[in-house]
mmCIF file of C-alpha atoms in Angstrom:
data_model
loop_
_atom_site.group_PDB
_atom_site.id
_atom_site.type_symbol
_atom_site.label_atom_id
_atom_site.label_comp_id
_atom_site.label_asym_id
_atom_site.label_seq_id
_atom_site.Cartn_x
_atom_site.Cartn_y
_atom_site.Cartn_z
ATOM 1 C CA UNK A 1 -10.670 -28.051 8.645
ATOM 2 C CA UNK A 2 -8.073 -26.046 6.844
ATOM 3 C CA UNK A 3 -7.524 -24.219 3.457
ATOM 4 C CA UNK A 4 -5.288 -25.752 0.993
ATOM 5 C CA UNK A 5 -1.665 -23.989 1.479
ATOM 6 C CA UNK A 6 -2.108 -23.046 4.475
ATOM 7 C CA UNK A 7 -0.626 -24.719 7.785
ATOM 8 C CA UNK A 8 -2.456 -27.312 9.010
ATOM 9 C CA UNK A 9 -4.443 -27.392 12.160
ATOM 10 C CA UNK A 10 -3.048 -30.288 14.407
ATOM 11 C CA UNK A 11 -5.947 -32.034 16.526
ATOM 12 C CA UNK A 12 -5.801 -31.358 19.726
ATOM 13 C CA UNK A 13 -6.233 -33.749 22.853
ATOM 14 C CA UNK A 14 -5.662 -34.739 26.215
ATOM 15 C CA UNK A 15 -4.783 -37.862 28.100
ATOM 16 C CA UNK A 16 -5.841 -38.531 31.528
ATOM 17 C CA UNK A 17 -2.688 -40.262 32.042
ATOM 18 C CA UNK A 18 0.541 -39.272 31.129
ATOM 19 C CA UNK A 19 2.013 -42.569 30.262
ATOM 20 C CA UNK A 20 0.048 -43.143 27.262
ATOM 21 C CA UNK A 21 1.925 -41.736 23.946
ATOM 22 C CA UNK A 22 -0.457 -40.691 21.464
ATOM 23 C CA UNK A 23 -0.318 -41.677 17.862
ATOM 24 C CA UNK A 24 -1.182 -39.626 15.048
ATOM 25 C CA UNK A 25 -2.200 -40.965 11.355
ATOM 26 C CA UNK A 26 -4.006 -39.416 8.605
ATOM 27 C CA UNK A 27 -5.584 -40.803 5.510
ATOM 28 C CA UNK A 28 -8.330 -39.352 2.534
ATOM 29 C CA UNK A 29 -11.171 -40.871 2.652
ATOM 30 C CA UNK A 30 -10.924 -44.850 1.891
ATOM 31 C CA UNK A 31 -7.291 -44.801 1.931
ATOM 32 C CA UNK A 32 -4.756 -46.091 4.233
ATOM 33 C CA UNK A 33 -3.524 -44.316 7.593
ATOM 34 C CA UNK A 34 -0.313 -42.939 7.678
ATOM 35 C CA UNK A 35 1.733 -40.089 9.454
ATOM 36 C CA UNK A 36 2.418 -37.907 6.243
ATOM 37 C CA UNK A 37 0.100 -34.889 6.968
ATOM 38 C CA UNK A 38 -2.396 -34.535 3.739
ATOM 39 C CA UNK A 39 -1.792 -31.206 1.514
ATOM 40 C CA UNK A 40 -4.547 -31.676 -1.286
ATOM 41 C CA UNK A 41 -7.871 -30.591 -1.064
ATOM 42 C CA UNK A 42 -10.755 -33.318 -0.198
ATOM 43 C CA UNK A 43 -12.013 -35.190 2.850
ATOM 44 C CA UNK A 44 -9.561 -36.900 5.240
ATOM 45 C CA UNK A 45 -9.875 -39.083 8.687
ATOM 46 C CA UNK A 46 -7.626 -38.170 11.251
ATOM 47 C CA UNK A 47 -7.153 -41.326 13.644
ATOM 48 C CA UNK A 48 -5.431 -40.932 17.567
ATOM 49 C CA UNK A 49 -4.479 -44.150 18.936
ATOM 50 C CA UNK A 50 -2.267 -45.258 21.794
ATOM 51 C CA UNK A 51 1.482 -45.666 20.641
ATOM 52 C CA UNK A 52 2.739 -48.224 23.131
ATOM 53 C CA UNK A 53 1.102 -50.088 25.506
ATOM 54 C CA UNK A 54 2.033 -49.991 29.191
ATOM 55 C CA UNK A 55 0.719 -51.753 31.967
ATOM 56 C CA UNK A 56 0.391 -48.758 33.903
ATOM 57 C CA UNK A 57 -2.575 -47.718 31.889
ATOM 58 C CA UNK A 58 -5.167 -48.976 29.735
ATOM 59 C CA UNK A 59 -4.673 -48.154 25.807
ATOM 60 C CA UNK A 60 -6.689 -45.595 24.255
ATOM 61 C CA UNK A 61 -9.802 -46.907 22.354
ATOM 62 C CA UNK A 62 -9.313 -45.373 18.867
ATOM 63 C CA UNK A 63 -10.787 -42.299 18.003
ATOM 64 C CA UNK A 64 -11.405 -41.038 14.508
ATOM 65 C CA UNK A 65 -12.353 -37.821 13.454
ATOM 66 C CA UNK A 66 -13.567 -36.399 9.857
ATOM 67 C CA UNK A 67 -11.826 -33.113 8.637
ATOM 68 C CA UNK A 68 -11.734 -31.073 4.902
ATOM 69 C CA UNK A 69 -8.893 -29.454 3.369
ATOM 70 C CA UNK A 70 -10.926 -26.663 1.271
ATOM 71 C CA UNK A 71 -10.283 -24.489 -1.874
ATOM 72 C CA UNK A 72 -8.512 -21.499 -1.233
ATOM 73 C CA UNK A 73 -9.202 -18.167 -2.675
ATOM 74 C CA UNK A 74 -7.082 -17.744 -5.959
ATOM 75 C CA UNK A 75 -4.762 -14.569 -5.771
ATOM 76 C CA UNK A 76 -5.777 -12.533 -8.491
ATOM 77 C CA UNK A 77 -7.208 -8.677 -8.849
ATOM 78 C CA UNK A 78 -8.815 -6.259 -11.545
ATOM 79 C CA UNK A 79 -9.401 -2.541 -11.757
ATOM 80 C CA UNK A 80 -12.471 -2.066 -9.526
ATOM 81 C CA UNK A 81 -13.309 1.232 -11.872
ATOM 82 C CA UNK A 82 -13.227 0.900 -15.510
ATOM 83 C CA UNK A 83 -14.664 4.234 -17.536
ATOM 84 C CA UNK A 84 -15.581 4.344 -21.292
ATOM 85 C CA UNK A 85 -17.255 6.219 -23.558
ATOM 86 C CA UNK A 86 -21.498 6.420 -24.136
ATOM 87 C CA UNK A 87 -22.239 3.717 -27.099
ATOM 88 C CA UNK A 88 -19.587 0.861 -25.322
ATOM 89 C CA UNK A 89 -21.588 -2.398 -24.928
ATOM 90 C CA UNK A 90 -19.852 -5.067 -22.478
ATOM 91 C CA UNK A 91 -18.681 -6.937 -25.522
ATOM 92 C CA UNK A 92 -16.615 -4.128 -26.215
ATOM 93 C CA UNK A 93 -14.893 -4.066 -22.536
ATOM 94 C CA UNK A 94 -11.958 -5.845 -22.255
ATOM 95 C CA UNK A 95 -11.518 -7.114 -18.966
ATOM 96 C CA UNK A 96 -7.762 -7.173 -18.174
ATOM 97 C CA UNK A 97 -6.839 -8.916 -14.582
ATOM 98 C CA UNK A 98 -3.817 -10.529 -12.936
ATOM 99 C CA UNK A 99 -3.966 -13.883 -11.854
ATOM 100 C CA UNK A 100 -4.068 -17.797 -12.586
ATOM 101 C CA UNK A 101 -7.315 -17.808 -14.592
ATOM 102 C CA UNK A 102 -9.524 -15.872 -16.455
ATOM 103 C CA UNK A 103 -12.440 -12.385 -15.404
ATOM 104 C CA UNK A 104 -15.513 -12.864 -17.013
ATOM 105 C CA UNK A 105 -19.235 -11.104 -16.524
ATOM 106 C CA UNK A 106 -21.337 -12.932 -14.397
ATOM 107 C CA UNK A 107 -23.909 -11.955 -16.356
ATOM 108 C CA UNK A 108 -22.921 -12.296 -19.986
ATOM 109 C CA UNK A 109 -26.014 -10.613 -21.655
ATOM 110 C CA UNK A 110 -24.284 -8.063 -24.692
ATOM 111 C CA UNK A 111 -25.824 -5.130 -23.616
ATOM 112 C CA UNK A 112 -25.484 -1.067 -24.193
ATOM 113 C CA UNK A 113 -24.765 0.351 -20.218
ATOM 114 C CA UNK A 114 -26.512 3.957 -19.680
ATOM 115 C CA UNK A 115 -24.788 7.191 -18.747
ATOM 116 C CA UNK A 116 -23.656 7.506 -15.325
ATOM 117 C CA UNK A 117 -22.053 4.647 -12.770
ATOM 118 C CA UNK A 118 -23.112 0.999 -13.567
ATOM 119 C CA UNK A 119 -22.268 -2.195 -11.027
ATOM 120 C CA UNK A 120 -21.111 -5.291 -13.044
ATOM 121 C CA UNK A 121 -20.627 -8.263 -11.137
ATOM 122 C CA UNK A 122 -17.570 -9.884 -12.542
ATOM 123 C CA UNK A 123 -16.523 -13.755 -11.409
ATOM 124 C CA UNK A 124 -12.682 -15.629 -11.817
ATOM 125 C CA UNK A 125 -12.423 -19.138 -12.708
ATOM 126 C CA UNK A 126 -8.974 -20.313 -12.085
ATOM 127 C CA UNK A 127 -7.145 -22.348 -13.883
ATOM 128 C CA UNK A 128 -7.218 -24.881 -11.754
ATOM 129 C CA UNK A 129 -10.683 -25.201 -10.040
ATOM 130 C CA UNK A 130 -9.756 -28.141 -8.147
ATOM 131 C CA UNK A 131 -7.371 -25.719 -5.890
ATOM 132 C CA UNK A 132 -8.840 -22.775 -6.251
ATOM 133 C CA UNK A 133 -12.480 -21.728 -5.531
ATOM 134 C CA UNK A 134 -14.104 -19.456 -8.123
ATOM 135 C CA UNK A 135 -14.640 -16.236 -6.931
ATOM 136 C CA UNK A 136 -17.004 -12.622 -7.834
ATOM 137 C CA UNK A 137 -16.364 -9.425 -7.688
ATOM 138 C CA UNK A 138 -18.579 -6.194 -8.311
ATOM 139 C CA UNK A 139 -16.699 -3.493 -10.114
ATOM 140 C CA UNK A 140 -17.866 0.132 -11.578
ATOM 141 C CA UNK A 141 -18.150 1.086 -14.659
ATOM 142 C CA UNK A 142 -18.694 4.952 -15.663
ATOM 143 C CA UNK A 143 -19.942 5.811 -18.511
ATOM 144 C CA UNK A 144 -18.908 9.040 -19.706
ATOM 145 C CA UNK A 145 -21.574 10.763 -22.626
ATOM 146 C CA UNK A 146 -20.165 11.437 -25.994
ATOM 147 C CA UNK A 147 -19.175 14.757 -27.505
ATOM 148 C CA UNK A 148 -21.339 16.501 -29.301
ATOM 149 C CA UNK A 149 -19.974 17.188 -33.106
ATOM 150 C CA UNK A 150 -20.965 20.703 -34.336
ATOM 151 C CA UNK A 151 -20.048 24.029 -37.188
ATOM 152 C CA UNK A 152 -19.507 27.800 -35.317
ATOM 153 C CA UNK A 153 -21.792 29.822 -36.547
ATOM 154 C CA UNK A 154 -19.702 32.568 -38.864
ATOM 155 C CA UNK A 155 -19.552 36.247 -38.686
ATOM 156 C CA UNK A 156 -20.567 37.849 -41.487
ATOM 157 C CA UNK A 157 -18.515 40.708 -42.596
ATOM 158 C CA UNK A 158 -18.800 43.847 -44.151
ATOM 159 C CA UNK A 159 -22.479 44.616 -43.124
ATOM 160 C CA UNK A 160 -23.635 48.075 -44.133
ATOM 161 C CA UNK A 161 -27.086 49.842 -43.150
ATOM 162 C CA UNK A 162 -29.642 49.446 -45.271
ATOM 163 C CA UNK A 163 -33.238 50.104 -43.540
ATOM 164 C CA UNK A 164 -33.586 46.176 -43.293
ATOM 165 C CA UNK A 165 -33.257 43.115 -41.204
ATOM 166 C CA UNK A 166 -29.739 41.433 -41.504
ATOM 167 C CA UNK A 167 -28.646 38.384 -40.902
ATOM 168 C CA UNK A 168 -25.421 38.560 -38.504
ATOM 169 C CA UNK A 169 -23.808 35.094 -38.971
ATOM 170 C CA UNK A 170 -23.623 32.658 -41.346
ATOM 171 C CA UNK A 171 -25.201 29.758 -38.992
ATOM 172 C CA UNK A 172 -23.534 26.455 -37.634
ATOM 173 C CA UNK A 173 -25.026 23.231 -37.489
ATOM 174 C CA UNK A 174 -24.731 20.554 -34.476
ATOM 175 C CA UNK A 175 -25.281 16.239 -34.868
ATOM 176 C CA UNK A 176 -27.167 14.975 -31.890
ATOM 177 C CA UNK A 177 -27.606 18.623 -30.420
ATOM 178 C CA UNK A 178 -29.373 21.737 -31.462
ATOM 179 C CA UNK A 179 -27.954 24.835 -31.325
ATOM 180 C CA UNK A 180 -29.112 28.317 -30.123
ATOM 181 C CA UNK A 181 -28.271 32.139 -30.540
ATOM 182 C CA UNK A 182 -28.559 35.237 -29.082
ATOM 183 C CA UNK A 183 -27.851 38.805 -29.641
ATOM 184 C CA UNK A 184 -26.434 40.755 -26.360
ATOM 185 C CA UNK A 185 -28.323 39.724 -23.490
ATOM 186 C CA UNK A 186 -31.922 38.943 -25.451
ATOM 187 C CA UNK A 187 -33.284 35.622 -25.503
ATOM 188 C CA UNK A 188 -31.939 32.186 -26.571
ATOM 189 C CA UNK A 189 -33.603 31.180 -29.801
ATOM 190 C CA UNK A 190 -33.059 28.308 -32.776
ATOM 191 C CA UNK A 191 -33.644 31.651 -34.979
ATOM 192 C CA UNK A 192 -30.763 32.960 -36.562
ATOM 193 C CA UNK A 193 -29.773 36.730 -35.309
ATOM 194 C CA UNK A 194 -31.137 39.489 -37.321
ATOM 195 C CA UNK A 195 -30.254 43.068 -36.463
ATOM 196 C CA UNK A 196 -31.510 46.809 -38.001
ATOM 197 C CA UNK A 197 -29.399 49.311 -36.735
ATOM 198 C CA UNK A 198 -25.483 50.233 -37.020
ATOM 199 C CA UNK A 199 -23.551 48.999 -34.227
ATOM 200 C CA UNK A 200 -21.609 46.104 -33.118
ATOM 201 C CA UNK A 201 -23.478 43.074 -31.806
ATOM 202 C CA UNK A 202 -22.300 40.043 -29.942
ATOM 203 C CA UNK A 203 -23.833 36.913 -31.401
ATOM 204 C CA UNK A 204 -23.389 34.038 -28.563
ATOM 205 C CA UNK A 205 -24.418 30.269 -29.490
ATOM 206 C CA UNK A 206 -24.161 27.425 -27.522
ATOM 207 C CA UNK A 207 -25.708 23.773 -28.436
ATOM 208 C CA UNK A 208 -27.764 21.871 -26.161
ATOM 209 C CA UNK A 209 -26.991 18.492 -26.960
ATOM 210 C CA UNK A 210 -29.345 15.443 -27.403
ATOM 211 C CA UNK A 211 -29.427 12.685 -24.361
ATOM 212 C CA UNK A 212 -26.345 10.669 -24.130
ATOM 213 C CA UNK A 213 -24.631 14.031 -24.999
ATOM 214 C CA UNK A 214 -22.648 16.854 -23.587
ATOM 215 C CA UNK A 215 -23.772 20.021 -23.731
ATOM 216 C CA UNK A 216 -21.402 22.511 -25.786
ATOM 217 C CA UNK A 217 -21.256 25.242 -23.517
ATOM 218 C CA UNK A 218 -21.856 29.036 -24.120
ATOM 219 C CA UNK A 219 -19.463 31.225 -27.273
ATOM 220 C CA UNK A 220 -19.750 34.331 -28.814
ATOM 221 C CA UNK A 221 -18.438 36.208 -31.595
ATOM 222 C CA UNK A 222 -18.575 40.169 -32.619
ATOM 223 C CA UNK A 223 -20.526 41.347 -35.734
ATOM 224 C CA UNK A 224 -20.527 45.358 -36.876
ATOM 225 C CA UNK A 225 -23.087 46.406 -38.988
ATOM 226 C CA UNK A 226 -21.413 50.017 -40.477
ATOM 227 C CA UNK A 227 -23.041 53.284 -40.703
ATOM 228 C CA UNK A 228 -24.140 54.261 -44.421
ATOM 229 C CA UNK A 229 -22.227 57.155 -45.851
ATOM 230 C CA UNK A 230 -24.379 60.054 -46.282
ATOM 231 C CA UNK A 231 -24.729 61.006 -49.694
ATOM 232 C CA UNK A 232 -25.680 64.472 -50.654
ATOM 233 C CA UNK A 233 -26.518 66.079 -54.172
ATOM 234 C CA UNK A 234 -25.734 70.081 -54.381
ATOM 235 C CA UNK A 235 -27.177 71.609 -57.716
ATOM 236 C CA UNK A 236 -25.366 74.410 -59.400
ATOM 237 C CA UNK A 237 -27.003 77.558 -60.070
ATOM 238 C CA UNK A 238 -26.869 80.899 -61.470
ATOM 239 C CA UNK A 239 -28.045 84.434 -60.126
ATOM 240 C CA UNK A 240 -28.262 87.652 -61.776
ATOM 241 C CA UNK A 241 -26.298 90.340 -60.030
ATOM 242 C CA UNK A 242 -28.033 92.778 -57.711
#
């Protein structure tokens, strides 16, 4: 056997006398013998025979002997790593290839891939199947989680003392996250950052995001609350000499 397009494989033989000339003929299956070699793909008979008769030696019985010409493997390729974005189903993928035919999934269900690296078995069908075998092919496809949308918390400004609990920022606001706060090095809370005493205070947020989400990492920003301006009331008075 042999694949279509590529050289064919001669039978070989041997003669136990060397006056006998050996004739080659090929024909598909049912058809009629000839010397043409075959080039198509199917089933073929390959039939040796003497090719003159000499007394010197008695003529070959005939031989025949069954042989295929296969498909052969279409030439064709396709990225073997495709990434995309959290929410892509395989509908959405758009599978882009060289060669004589179309890439399809194997598997056609429509459905939403998960974070992280994801086998899909992909197969060809060529154009022309008769030729060509149809052929698979397992690619990767990363899927990268989506970014989180989200406000900044804002400073607010012009803060004075005032005995009381005071709110340092104006707070943000995250979609498929929640965000968190923290004044100096104190704990992360959801609470937004209240502070007493003069000073300035670094305020850092960061939001941790929802699954299927990044993460928005770690920010601050600087908030002074100012010192109150003393205020203080002299009253006038008179003395009487001596």
């Amino acid at each position: 056997d042999w694949e279509y397009g590529k050289p064919h494989i001669r039978p070989e033989y041997a003669v136990s006398n060397s006056y006998l000339d050996i004739k080659i003929e090929y024909r598909h299956i049912n058809g009629e013998f000839s010397t043409a070699i075959p080039t198509e793909v199917g089933e073929y008979e390959v039939r040796l025979t003497s090719e003159i008769n000499d007394l010197r030696a008695a003529p070959l019985e005939e031989v025949i002997l069954k042989f295929r010409i296969n498909k052969t493997n279409p030439l064709c390729s396709i990225e073997s790593i495709i990434n995309v974005d959290y929410g892509t189903r395989l509908s959405d993928i758009e599978l882009i290839g060289n060669g004589d035919g179309t890439w399809s999934y194997k598997n056609p269900e429509d459905k939403l891939l998960p974070i992280g690296s994801n086998s899909v078995e992909l197969i060809f069908t060529p154009t022309n199947p008769h030729i060509y075998n149809t052929i698979t092919k397992v690619i990767t496809i990363n899927v990268n989680p989506l970014e989180v949308s989200y406000a900044s918390p804002k400073a607010i400004t012009n803060l004075v003392y005032n005995n009381a609990l005071q709110a340092l920022v104006i707070p943000g606001s995250a979609i498929n996250g929640t965000m968190y706060y923290k004044i100096n090095d104190g704990e992360w809370s959801q609470n937004i950052p209240l502070a007493e005493n003069a000073g300035t205070y670094t305020v850092y947020y960061k939001v941790v995001a929802n699954k299927n989400y990044v993460d928005v990492a770690e920010k601050s920003i600087q908030i002074t609350i100012k010192k109150v301006n003393l205020t203080i009331n002299v009253d006038n008075i008179s003395v009487e000499q001596y």
